Amino acid sequence: MNANELIDKVSNQTAKRVVTELERHRLVKACQLDSFKKTEKILYEYPDLKQNGVVPELCSLVEKALKRVESDPYYDLIELKYFKHWTHECIAEYFNVDVSVISKRRTKLIDAMRPIIFAQDFIRELYGM
C-alpha cells in the first residue's frame, strides 16, 4: 500500500468514526444533510466542540481544513460567519464588497474544506453513490 492509499484509508476510517460520533451526539442527523451543510454545521459547532474536548478527531479534521484555506483572502469570513455568527451583510461591509461576493466566497471556502472534514460523504456525492 503506497502513502496515498494509506492516507485515503485512514481518512475514510476517520470520517466514518467522526460521522458516527456526531450522530451519536445528535450534532448531525444521518443522511439528511449533504457534506456542504454538514461542514457548515460543524463550523458553527466547532468552537464549543474544541473547548469541551468533544470528538477530538473531528476538531483535528476541522483544523486541517482551516489550514488548507488559511491563505484565501476571505479566510476571515469563516471566523466571522461561523464562530462569531455575523450576517452576510455585516461580513460584506467588513470586506467592503457586495453580499453576493460573500456568498460565493463562503461556498468556495466550504467546498475546499468539506473533502477533508467529510471525505466519505463528499466522495459519495461526487460519484452519485
PDB file of C-alpha atoms in Angstrom:
ATOM      1  CA  MET A   1       0.000   0.000   0.000  1.00  0.00           C
ATOM      2  CA  ASN A   2       1.500   3.341  -1.029  1.00  0.00           C
ATOM      3  CA  ALA A   3       1.332   6.544   1.027  1.00  0.00           C
ATOM      4  CA  ASN A   4      -1.679   7.968  -0.846  1.00  0.00           C
ATOM      5  CA  GLU A   5      -3.668   4.772  -0.416  1.00  0.00           C
ATOM      6  CA  LEU A   6      -2.818   4.714   3.282  1.00  0.00           C
ATOM      7  CA  ILE A   7      -3.870   8.363   3.656  1.00  0.00           C
ATOM      8  CA  ASP A   8      -7.155   7.646   1.858  1.00  0.00           C
ATOM      9  CA  LYS A   9      -7.817   4.595   4.018  1.00  0.00           C
ATOM     10  CA  VAL A  10      -7.121   6.446   7.267  1.00  0.00           C
ATOM     11  CA  SER A  11      -9.162   9.475   6.107  1.00  0.00           C
ATOM     12  CA  ASN A  12     -12.148   7.307   5.257  1.00  0.00           C
ATOM     13  CA  GLN A  13     -11.974   5.431   8.555  1.00  0.00           C
ATOM     14  CA  THR A  14     -11.678   8.693  10.472  1.00  0.00           C
ATOM     15  CA  ALA A  15     -14.565  10.256   8.543  1.00  0.00           C
ATOM     16  CA  LYS A  16     -16.785   7.265   9.338  1.00  0.00           C
ATOM     17  CA  ARG A  17     -15.913   7.464  13.043  1.00  0.00           C
ATOM     18  CA  VAL A  18     -16.492  11.214  13.095  1.00  0.00           C
ATOM     19  CA  VAL A  19     -19.906  10.991  11.426  1.00  0.00           C
ATOM     20  CA  THR A  20     -20.923   8.154  13.755  1.00  0.00           C
ATOM     21  CA  GLU A  21     -19.822  10.163  16.777  1.00  0.00           C
ATOM     22  CA  LEU A  22     -21.623  13.278  15.530  1.00  0.00           C
ATOM     23  CA  GLU A  23     -24.810  11.298  15.002  1.00  0.00           C
ATOM     24  CA  ARG A  24     -24.451   9.790  18.467  1.00  0.00           C
ATOM     25  CA  HIS A  25     -24.148  13.266  19.992  1.00  0.00           C
ATOM     26  CA  ARG A  26     -27.055  14.378  17.789  1.00  0.00           C
ATOM     27  CA  LEU A  27     -24.954  17.077  16.140  1.00  0.00           C
ATOM     28  CA  VAL A  28     -25.987  15.837  12.704  1.00  0.00           C
ATOM     29  CA  LYS A  29     -28.820  13.617  11.602  1.00  0.00           C
ATOM     30  CA  ALA A  30     -27.989  10.603   9.482  1.00  0.00           C
ATOM     31  CA  CYS A  31     -28.377  11.084   5.723  1.00  0.00           C
ATOM     32  CA  GLN A  32     -30.364  14.322   5.994  1.00  0.00           C
ATOM     33  CA  LEU A  33     -27.599  16.794   5.262  1.00  0.00           C
ATOM     34  CA  ASP A  34     -25.152  16.795   2.391  1.00  0.00           C
ATOM     35  CA  SER A  35     -21.457  17.277   3.106  1.00  0.00           C
ATOM     36  CA  PHE A  36     -21.694  21.034   2.414  1.00  0.00           C
ATOM     37  CA  LYS A  37     -24.398  21.534   5.059  1.00  0.00           C
ATOM     38  CA  LYS A  38     -22.659  19.174   7.484  1.00  0.00           C
ATOM     39  CA  THR A  39     -19.452  21.172   7.094  1.00  0.00           C
ATOM     40  CA  GLU A  40     -21.327  24.383   7.833  1.00  0.00           C
ATOM     41  CA  LYS A  41     -22.972  22.821  10.880  1.00  0.00           C
ATOM     42  CA  ILE A  42     -19.633  21.582  12.174  1.00  0.00           C
ATOM     43  CA  LEU A  43     -18.099  25.024  11.704  1.00  0.00           C
ATOM     44  CA  TYR A  44     -20.918  26.568  13.746  1.00  0.00           C
ATOM     45  CA  GLU A  45     -20.350  23.949  16.466  1.00  0.00           C
ATOM     46  CA  TYR A  46     -16.557  23.866  16.265  1.00  0.00           C
ATOM     47  CA  PRO A  47     -15.705  26.428  18.981  1.00  0.00           C
ATOM     48  CA  ASP A  48     -17.827  24.554  21.536  1.00  0.00           C
ATOM     49  CA  LEU A  49     -16.572  21.152  20.395  1.00  0.00           C
ATOM     50  CA  LYS A  50     -12.970  22.281  20.729  1.00  0.00           C
ATOM     51  CA  GLN A  51     -13.495  23.965  24.089  1.00  0.00           C
ATOM     52  CA  ASN A  52     -15.277  20.943  25.543  1.00  0.00           C
ATOM     53  CA  GLY A  53     -12.932  18.373  24.013  1.00  0.00           C
ATOM     54  CA  VAL A  54     -15.803  16.583  22.269  1.00  0.00           C
ATOM     55  CA  VAL A  55     -14.833  14.460  19.247  1.00  0.00           C
ATOM     56  CA  PRO A  56     -11.120  15.347  19.126  1.00  0.00           C
ATOM     57  CA  GLU A  57     -10.747  13.594  15.741  1.00  0.00           C
ATOM     58  CA  LEU A  58     -13.278  15.994  14.281  1.00  0.00           C
ATOM     59  CA  CYS A  59     -11.538  19.017  15.772  1.00  0.00           C
ATOM     60  CA  SER A  60      -8.313  17.799  14.193  1.00  0.00           C
ATOM     61  CA  LEU A  61     -10.022  17.476  10.794  1.00  0.00           C
ATOM     62  CA  VAL A  62     -11.534  20.964  11.107  1.00  0.00           C
ATOM     63  CA  GLU A  63      -8.125  22.397  11.982  1.00  0.00           C
ATOM     64  CA  LYS A  64      -6.597  20.624   8.974  1.00  0.00           C
ATOM     65  CA  ALA A  65      -9.368  22.003   6.744  1.00  0.00           C
ATOM     66  CA  LEU A  66      -8.934  25.521   8.152  1.00  0.00           C
ATOM     67  CA  LYS A  67      -5.196  25.273   7.493  1.00  0.00           C
ATOM     68  CA  ARG A  68      -5.967  24.343   3.888  1.00  0.00           C
ATOM     69  CA  VAL A  69      -7.885  27.597   3.277  1.00  0.00           C
ATOM     70  CA  GLU A  70      -5.940  29.999   5.518  1.00  0.00           C
ATOM     71  CA  SER A  71      -4.195  31.661   2.570  1.00  0.00           C
ATOM     72  CA  ASP A  72      -7.529  32.616   0.985  1.00  0.00           C
ATOM     73  CA  PRO A  73      -8.083  36.395   1.126  1.00  0.00           C
ATOM     74  CA  TYR A  74     -11.554  35.752   2.555  1.00  0.00           C
ATOM     75  CA  TYR A  75     -10.376  33.321   5.234  1.00  0.00           C
ATOM     76  CA  ASP A  76     -11.656  35.644   8.000  1.00  0.00           C
ATOM     77  CA  LEU A  77     -15.141  35.029   6.635  1.00  0.00           C
ATOM     78  CA  ILE A  78     -15.073  31.607   8.349  1.00  0.00           C
ATOM     79  CA  GLU A  79     -14.496  33.082  11.780  1.00  0.00           C
ATOM     80  CA  LEU A  80     -16.953  35.944  11.264  1.00  0.00           C
ATOM     81  CA  LYS A  81     -19.800  33.785   9.948  1.00  0.00           C
ATOM     82  CA  TYR A  82     -19.428  30.505  11.794  1.00  0.00           C
ATOM     83  CA  PHE A  83     -17.652  31.401  15.028  1.00  0.00           C
ATOM     84  CA  LYS A  84     -18.980  34.916  15.621  1.00  0.00           C
ATOM     85  CA  HIS A  85     -22.330  34.440  13.812  1.00  0.00           C
ATOM     86  CA  TRP A  86     -22.162  37.615  11.737  1.00  0.00           C
ATOM     87  CA  THR A  87     -24.692  38.078   8.933  1.00  0.00           C
ATOM     88  CA  HIS A  88     -23.651  38.122   5.295  1.00  0.00           C
ATOM     89  CA  GLU A  89     -24.450  41.826   5.232  1.00  0.00           C
ATOM     90  CA  CYS A  90     -22.086  42.598   8.133  1.00  0.00           C
ATOM     91  CA  ILE A  91     -19.361  40.450   6.604  1.00  0.00           C
ATOM     92  CA  ALA A  92     -19.798  42.193   3.247  1.00  0.00           C
ATOM     93  CA  GLU A  93     -19.421  45.537   4.984  1.00  0.00           C
ATOM     94  CA  TYR A  94     -16.299  44.291   6.789  1.00  0.00           C
ATOM     95  CA  PHE A  95     -14.720  43.261   3.458  1.00  0.00           C
ATOM     96  CA  ASN A  96     -16.216  46.269   1.652  1.00  0.00           C
ATOM     97  CA  VAL A  97     -17.787  44.067  -1.034  1.00  0.00           C
ATOM     98  CA  ASP A  98     -21.265  43.120  -2.213  1.00  0.00           C
ATOM     99  CA  VAL A  99     -23.180  40.421  -0.294  1.00  0.00           C
ATOM    100  CA  SER A 100     -23.101  38.194  -3.382  1.00  0.00           C
ATOM    101  CA  VAL A 101     -19.296  38.122  -3.160  1.00  0.00           C
ATOM    102  CA  ILE A 102     -19.512  36.885   0.420  1.00  0.00           C
ATOM    103  CA  SER A 103     -21.942  34.153  -0.570  1.00  0.00           C
ATOM    104  CA  LYS A 104     -19.688  32.986  -3.423  1.00  0.00           C
ATOM    105  CA  ARG A 105     -16.531  33.095  -1.326  1.00  0.00           C
ATOM    106  CA  ARG A 106     -18.236  31.214   1.516  1.00  0.00           C
ATOM    107  CA  THR A 107     -19.201  28.488  -0.931  1.00  0.00           C
ATOM    108  CA  LYS A 108     -15.640  28.355  -2.265  1.00  0.00           C
ATOM    109  CA  LEU A 109     -14.189  28.049   1.243  1.00  0.00           C
ATOM    110  CA  ILE A 110     -16.655  25.338   2.299  1.00  0.00           C
ATOM    111  CA  ASP A 111     -16.066  23.440  -0.955  1.00  0.00           C
ATOM    112  CA  ALA A 112     -12.345  23.411  -0.184  1.00  0.00           C
ATOM    113  CA  MET A 113     -12.901  22.239   3.401  1.00  0.00           C
ATOM    114  CA  ARG A 114     -15.595  19.594   3.092  1.00  0.00           C
ATOM    115  CA  PRO A 115     -13.494  16.905   1.368  1.00  0.00           C
ATOM    116  CA  ILE A 116     -11.249  16.975   4.428  1.00  0.00           C
ATOM    117  CA  ILE A 117     -13.946  17.015   7.092  1.00  0.00           C
ATOM    118  CA  PHE A 118     -16.439  14.684   5.411  1.00  0.00           C
ATOM    119  CA  ALA A 119     -14.361  12.717   2.927  1.00  0.00           C
ATOM    120  CA  GLN A 120     -16.716   9.752   2.765  1.00  0.00           C
ATOM    121  CA  ASP A 121     -19.841  11.855   2.133  1.00  0.00           C
ATOM    122  CA  PHE A 122     -18.029  14.045  -0.370  1.00  0.00           C
ATOM    123  CA  ILE A 123     -16.888  11.050  -2.405  1.00  0.00           C
ATOM    124  CA  ARG A 124     -20.392   9.551  -2.337  1.00  0.00           C
ATOM    125  CA  GLU A 125     -21.920  12.837  -3.531  1.00  0.00           C
ATOM    126  CA  LEU A 126     -19.238  13.342  -6.178  1.00  0.00           C
ATOM    127  CA  TYR A 127     -19.883   9.949  -7.744  1.00  0.00           C
ATOM    128  CA  GLY A 128     -23.644   9.827  -7.091  1.00  0.00           C
ATOM    129  CA  MET A 129     -23.365   6.767  -4.875  1.00  0.00           C
TER     130      MET A 129
END
